[in-house]
């Protein structure tokens, strides 16, 4: 049997994209230039930074939809359960425990992951916790993971269908999915799943989905730097 693997990171890979700042410009200028707006694809987007900022500031959102990015995300299942709440402008395909035997890769918090929660719903704050608390949490998780995966393997060996046996596996199990979006839907995701001082609307994401969001944002910023800069400048509010 494959020995369990314990991870405290996530993986985000940009597998394909058709996204650039020029896509925003030609889509916006069709309003006034008609079919001639396609010429924007051959122009330097830097000369149209003002238009991108105007669209972002006044929340003219549809020009930011004419692009596409597909990411391969590897993260704990509990991250995906939060992720799938984002439906508008997103497409998902996740690996299936019905059709393949799931690998024993599990999440444990890194030493710098804040563990102790204070306050009430809507006003939670977190503190680091002690070394003893972290060690205890990791030990409890690893023990539970080993026990559940052993039970999973026992059922498979007894001839139980994968779709039934998977029921014993925890949400800390890693899964993989393809997630496809456009810049507008990604900005909405980032506005809710990252915590930034310059954000006009405060957000309080769980750290693990924020880790995914940070990696996605870095890939997007490289593809559409002017659009990303405008998103930052105008308070990280999706148009």
Short mmCIF file of C-alpha atoms in Angstrom, two decimals:
data_model
loop_
_atom_site.label_atom_id
_atom_site.label_comp_id
_atom_site.label_asym_id
_atom_site.label_seq_id
_atom_site.Cartn_x
_atom_site.Cartn_y
_atom_site.Cartn_z
CA UNK A 1 0.00 0.00 0.00
CA UNK A 2 1.25 3.48 -0.84
CA UNK A 3 2.40 5.28 2.33
CA UNK A 4 0.50 8.48 3.15
CA UNK A 5 1.91 11.85 2.18
CA UNK A 6 1.24 14.91 4.33
CA UNK A 7 1.33 18.36 2.73
CA UNK A 8 0.84 21.91 3.98
CA UNK A 9 1.03 23.60 0.58
CA UNK A 10 -1.23 23.78 -2.48
CA UNK A 11 -0.41 23.65 -6.19
CA UNK A 12 -1.79 25.91 -8.92
CA UNK A 13 -0.67 25.49 -12.54
CA UNK A 14 -1.81 27.65 -15.45
CA UNK A 15 -2.34 25.01 -18.13
CA UNK A 16 -3.74 27.19 -20.91
CA UNK A 17 -4.79 30.79 -21.46
CA UNK A 18 -6.15 33.22 -23.98
CA UNK A 19 -5.92 36.38 -21.94
CA UNK A 20 -4.31 39.78 -22.38
CA UNK A 21 -5.01 43.42 -21.68
CA UNK A 22 -5.77 43.99 -25.37
CA UNK A 23 -8.78 41.69 -25.01
CA UNK A 24 -10.36 44.22 -22.66
CA UNK A 25 -9.72 47.09 -25.06
CA UNK A 26 -11.19 45.61 -28.23
CA UNK A 27 -14.26 44.44 -26.32
CA UNK A 28 -14.80 47.88 -24.79
CA UNK A 29 -14.27 49.85 -27.98
CA UNK A 30 -16.82 47.93 -30.02
CA UNK A 31 -19.35 50.28 -28.39
CA UNK A 32 -17.98 53.22 -30.37
CA UNK A 33 -15.82 51.70 -33.13
CA UNK A 34 -17.89 48.70 -34.19
CA UNK A 35 -15.93 46.08 -36.09
CA UNK A 36 -12.91 48.41 -36.26
CA UNK A 37 -12.33 47.72 -32.57
CA UNK A 38 -10.53 44.49 -33.52
CA UNK A 39 -7.57 46.67 -34.47
CA UNK A 40 -6.92 47.12 -30.75
CA UNK A 41 -5.41 43.64 -30.67
CA UNK A 42 -2.40 44.94 -32.60
CA UNK A 43 -1.91 48.10 -30.57
CA UNK A 44 0.15 48.64 -27.46
CA UNK A 45 -2.21 48.27 -24.48
CA UNK A 46 0.02 50.60 -22.44
CA UNK A 47 -1.41 53.50 -24.46
CA UNK A 48 -4.89 52.61 -23.26
CA UNK A 49 -4.21 52.28 -19.53
CA UNK A 50 -6.67 55.10 -18.91
CA UNK A 51 -9.50 53.20 -20.55
CA UNK A 52 -8.84 50.09 -18.49
CA UNK A 53 -8.79 52.18 -15.33
CA UNK A 54 -12.03 53.91 -16.34
CA UNK A 55 -13.74 50.57 -16.92
CA UNK A 56 -12.53 49.26 -13.58
CA UNK A 57 -13.37 52.43 -11.64
CA UNK A 58 -16.90 52.77 -13.01
CA UNK A 59 -17.48 49.02 -12.97
CA UNK A 60 -18.13 48.43 -16.65
CA UNK A 61 -17.49 44.74 -16.24
CA UNK A 62 -18.31 42.90 -19.46
CA UNK A 63 -15.11 43.87 -21.37
CA UNK A 64 -13.17 41.91 -18.75
CA UNK A 65 -15.00 38.70 -19.71
CA UNK A 66 -13.52 38.25 -23.21
CA UNK A 67 -10.59 36.07 -22.15
CA UNK A 68 -10.02 32.65 -20.63
CA UNK A 69 -7.66 30.96 -18.18
CA UNK A 70 -7.59 27.31 -17.15
CA UNK A 71 -5.83 26.29 -13.95
CA UNK A 72 -5.00 22.88 -12.54
CA UNK A 73 -5.53 23.14 -8.79
CA UNK A 74 -4.37 20.56 -6.27
CA UNK A 75 -5.68 21.26 -2.78
CA UNK A 76 -7.62 19.66 0.10
CA UNK A 77 -11.25 18.78 -0.62
CA UNK A 78 -12.46 21.35 1.92
CA UNK A 79 -10.90 24.07 -0.24
CA UNK A 80 -12.87 22.87 -3.26
CA UNK A 81 -16.11 22.92 -1.29
CA UNK A 82 -15.57 26.64 -0.73
CA UNK A 83 -14.29 27.17 -4.28
CA UNK A 84 -17.42 25.71 -5.88
CA UNK A 85 -19.54 28.43 -4.32
CA UNK A 86 -18.13 30.60 -7.12
CA UNK A 87 -20.40 29.68 -10.03
CA UNK A 88 -20.83 32.68 -12.33
CA UNK A 89 -18.10 32.64 -14.96
CA UNK A 90 -16.45 29.45 -13.71
CA UNK A 91 -16.26 25.89 -15.05
CA UNK A 92 -14.96 22.95 -13.01
CA UNK A 93 -13.98 19.33 -13.52
CA UNK A 94 -12.64 17.45 -10.49
CA UNK A 95 -11.09 14.02 -10.21
CA UNK A 96 -13.62 11.35 -9.27
CA UNK A 97 -13.43 8.85 -6.45
CA UNK A 98 -16.00 6.79 -8.34
CA UNK A 99 -13.67 6.08 -11.22
CA UNK A 100 -10.19 5.96 -9.72
CA UNK A 101 -8.55 4.86 -6.50
CA UNK A 102 -7.72 7.98 -4.52
CA UNK A 103 -4.13 8.54 -3.44
CA UNK A 104 -3.24 9.01 0.27
CA UNK A 105 -2.19 12.66 0.13
CA UNK A 106 -3.48 14.70 3.07
CA UNK A 107 -3.36 18.25 4.41
CA UNK A 108 -1.69 19.28 7.65
CA UNK A 109 -1.18 22.91 8.70
CA UNK A 110 2.25 24.48 8.32
CA UNK A 111 3.97 25.80 11.46
CA UNK A 112 3.11 29.39 10.49
CA UNK A 113 -0.61 28.65 9.99
CA UNK A 114 -2.58 30.53 12.70
CA UNK A 115 -4.54 27.92 14.65
CA UNK A 116 -6.49 29.57 17.45
CA UNK A 117 -9.78 31.31 16.70
CA UNK A 118 -11.18 34.18 18.77
CA UNK A 119 -14.37 36.23 18.61
CA UNK A 120 -17.74 35.55 17.08
CA UNK A 121 -18.99 34.84 13.54
CA UNK A 122 -18.26 37.76 11.27
CA UNK A 123 -15.51 39.08 13.55
CA UNK A 124 -13.17 36.14 13.90
CA UNK A 125 -9.53 36.75 14.60
CA UNK A 126 -6.76 34.17 14.69
CA UNK A 127 -3.56 33.80 16.65
CA UNK A 128 -0.64 31.46 16.07
CA UNK A 129 -1.12 29.12 18.98
CA UNK A 130 1.65 27.30 20.77
CA UNK A 131 4.11 24.78 19.45
CA UNK A 132 2.30 22.16 21.53
CA UNK A 133 -1.05 23.03 19.91
CA UNK A 134 0.44 22.76 16.45
CA UNK A 135 2.10 19.43 17.20
CA UNK A 136 -1.12 18.11 18.72
CA UNK A 137 -3.19 19.18 15.72
CA UNK A 138 -0.80 17.59 13.24
CA UNK A 139 -0.60 14.38 15.26
CA UNK A 140 -4.40 14.12 15.51
CA UNK A 141 -4.82 14.75 11.79
CA UNK A 142 -2.18 12.25 10.72
CA UNK A 143 -3.65 9.59 13.01
CA UNK A 144 -7.16 10.12 11.67
CA UNK A 145 -5.94 10.17 8.08
CA UNK A 146 -4.06 6.88 8.47
CA UNK A 147 -7.06 5.20 10.09
CA UNK A 148 -9.52 6.39 7.43
CA UNK A 149 -7.25 5.42 4.54
CA UNK A 150 -6.66 2.00 6.04
CA UNK A 151 -10.43 1.52 6.22
CA UNK A 152 -10.73 2.67 2.60
CA UNK A 153 -8.11 0.16 1.47
CA UNK A 154 -9.74 -2.62 3.50
CA UNK A 155 -13.07 -2.02 1.78
CA UNK A 156 -11.49 -1.95 -1.66
CA UNK A 157 -9.69 -5.22 -0.91
CA UNK A 158 -13.02 -6.74 0.15
CA UNK A 159 -14.53 -5.86 -3.21
CA UNK A 160 -16.49 -2.79 -2.12
CA UNK A 161 -17.04 -0.30 -4.95
CA UNK A 162 -14.81 2.78 -4.97
CA UNK A 163 -17.84 5.08 -4.90
CA UNK A 164 -18.93 3.48 -1.62
CA UNK A 165 -15.52 3.06 0.01
CA UNK A 166 -14.59 6.71 -0.51
CA UNK A 167 -17.22 7.73 2.06
CA UNK A 168 -14.74 7.10 4.89
CA UNK A 169 -12.17 9.56 3.52
CA UNK A 170 -11.88 13.01 5.14
CA UNK A 171 -12.10 16.48 3.61
CA UNK A 172 -8.38 16.89 4.31
CA UNK A 173 -7.67 14.55 1.40
CA UNK A 174 -6.06 16.25 -1.60
CA UNK A 175 -7.99 16.37 -4.86
CA UNK A 176 -7.29 17.84 -8.29
CA UNK A 177 -9.50 19.91 -10.56
CA UNK A 178 -9.41 22.05 -13.65
CA UNK A 179 -10.93 25.47 -13.09
CA UNK A 180 -11.61 27.79 -16.03
CA UNK A 181 -12.55 31.43 -15.63
CA UNK A 182 -12.25 34.89 -17.15
CA UNK A 183 -10.67 37.96 -15.59
CA UNK A 184 -13.96 39.31 -14.27
CA UNK A 185 -14.93 36.10 -12.49
CA UNK A 186 -11.38 35.74 -11.17
CA UNK A 187 -11.45 39.27 -9.75
CA UNK A 188 -14.67 38.48 -7.93
CA UNK A 189 -13.05 35.35 -6.51
CA UNK A 190 -9.95 37.29 -5.45
CA UNK A 191 -12.01 40.04 -3.81
CA UNK A 192 -13.55 37.44 -1.49
CA UNK A 193 -10.71 34.94 -1.08
CA UNK A 194 -7.78 37.24 -0.31
CA UNK A 195 -7.28 39.64 2.57
CA UNK A 196 -5.54 42.88 1.62
CA UNK A 197 -5.12 46.22 3.36
CA UNK A 198 -5.98 48.16 0.19
CA UNK A 199 -9.27 46.32 -0.38
CA UNK A 200 -12.30 48.60 -0.22
CA UNK A 201 -14.44 45.71 1.00
CA UNK A 202 -12.85 43.65 3.78
CA UNK A 203 -12.70 39.89 3.37
CA UNK A 204 -11.82 37.13 5.82
CA UNK A 205 -10.92 34.04 3.79
CA UNK A 206 -9.79 30.74 5.20
CA UNK A 207 -6.05 30.63 4.79
CA UNK A 208 -5.97 27.50 2.64
CA UNK A 209 -8.21 28.90 -0.12
CA UNK A 210 -6.31 32.18 0.10
CA UNK A 211 -3.14 30.23 -0.72
CA UNK A 212 -4.83 29.03 -3.92
CA UNK A 213 -6.07 32.53 -4.70
CA UNK A 214 -2.59 34.04 -4.29
CA UNK A 215 -1.09 31.62 -6.78
CA UNK A 216 -3.88 32.21 -9.29
CA UNK A 217 -3.50 35.96 -8.93
CA UNK A 218 0.23 35.78 -9.65
CA UNK A 219 -0.42 33.91 -12.91
CA UNK A 220 -3.17 36.31 -13.95
CA UNK A 221 -1.08 39.41 -13.12
CA UNK A 222 1.61 38.18 -15.51
CA UNK A 223 -0.94 37.71 -18.31
CA UNK A 224 -2.86 40.97 -17.81
CA UNK A 225 -0.61 43.37 -15.88
CA UNK A 226 -2.56 46.55 -16.72
CA UNK A 227 -5.87 45.01 -15.71
CA UNK A 228 -4.34 43.67 -12.51
CA UNK A 229 -2.85 47.08 -11.71
CA UNK A 230 -6.25 48.70 -12.20
CA UNK A 231 -7.83 46.09 -9.92
CA UNK A 232 -5.29 47.00 -7.25
CA UNK A 233 -5.62 50.74 -7.78
CA UNK A 234 -9.40 50.74 -7.40
CA UNK A 235 -9.61 48.76 -4.21
CA UNK A 236 -9.74 45.17 -5.45
CA UNK A 237 -13.45 45.39 -6.27
CA UNK A 238 -14.59 43.25 -9.20
CA UNK A 239 -16.21 45.36 -11.94
#
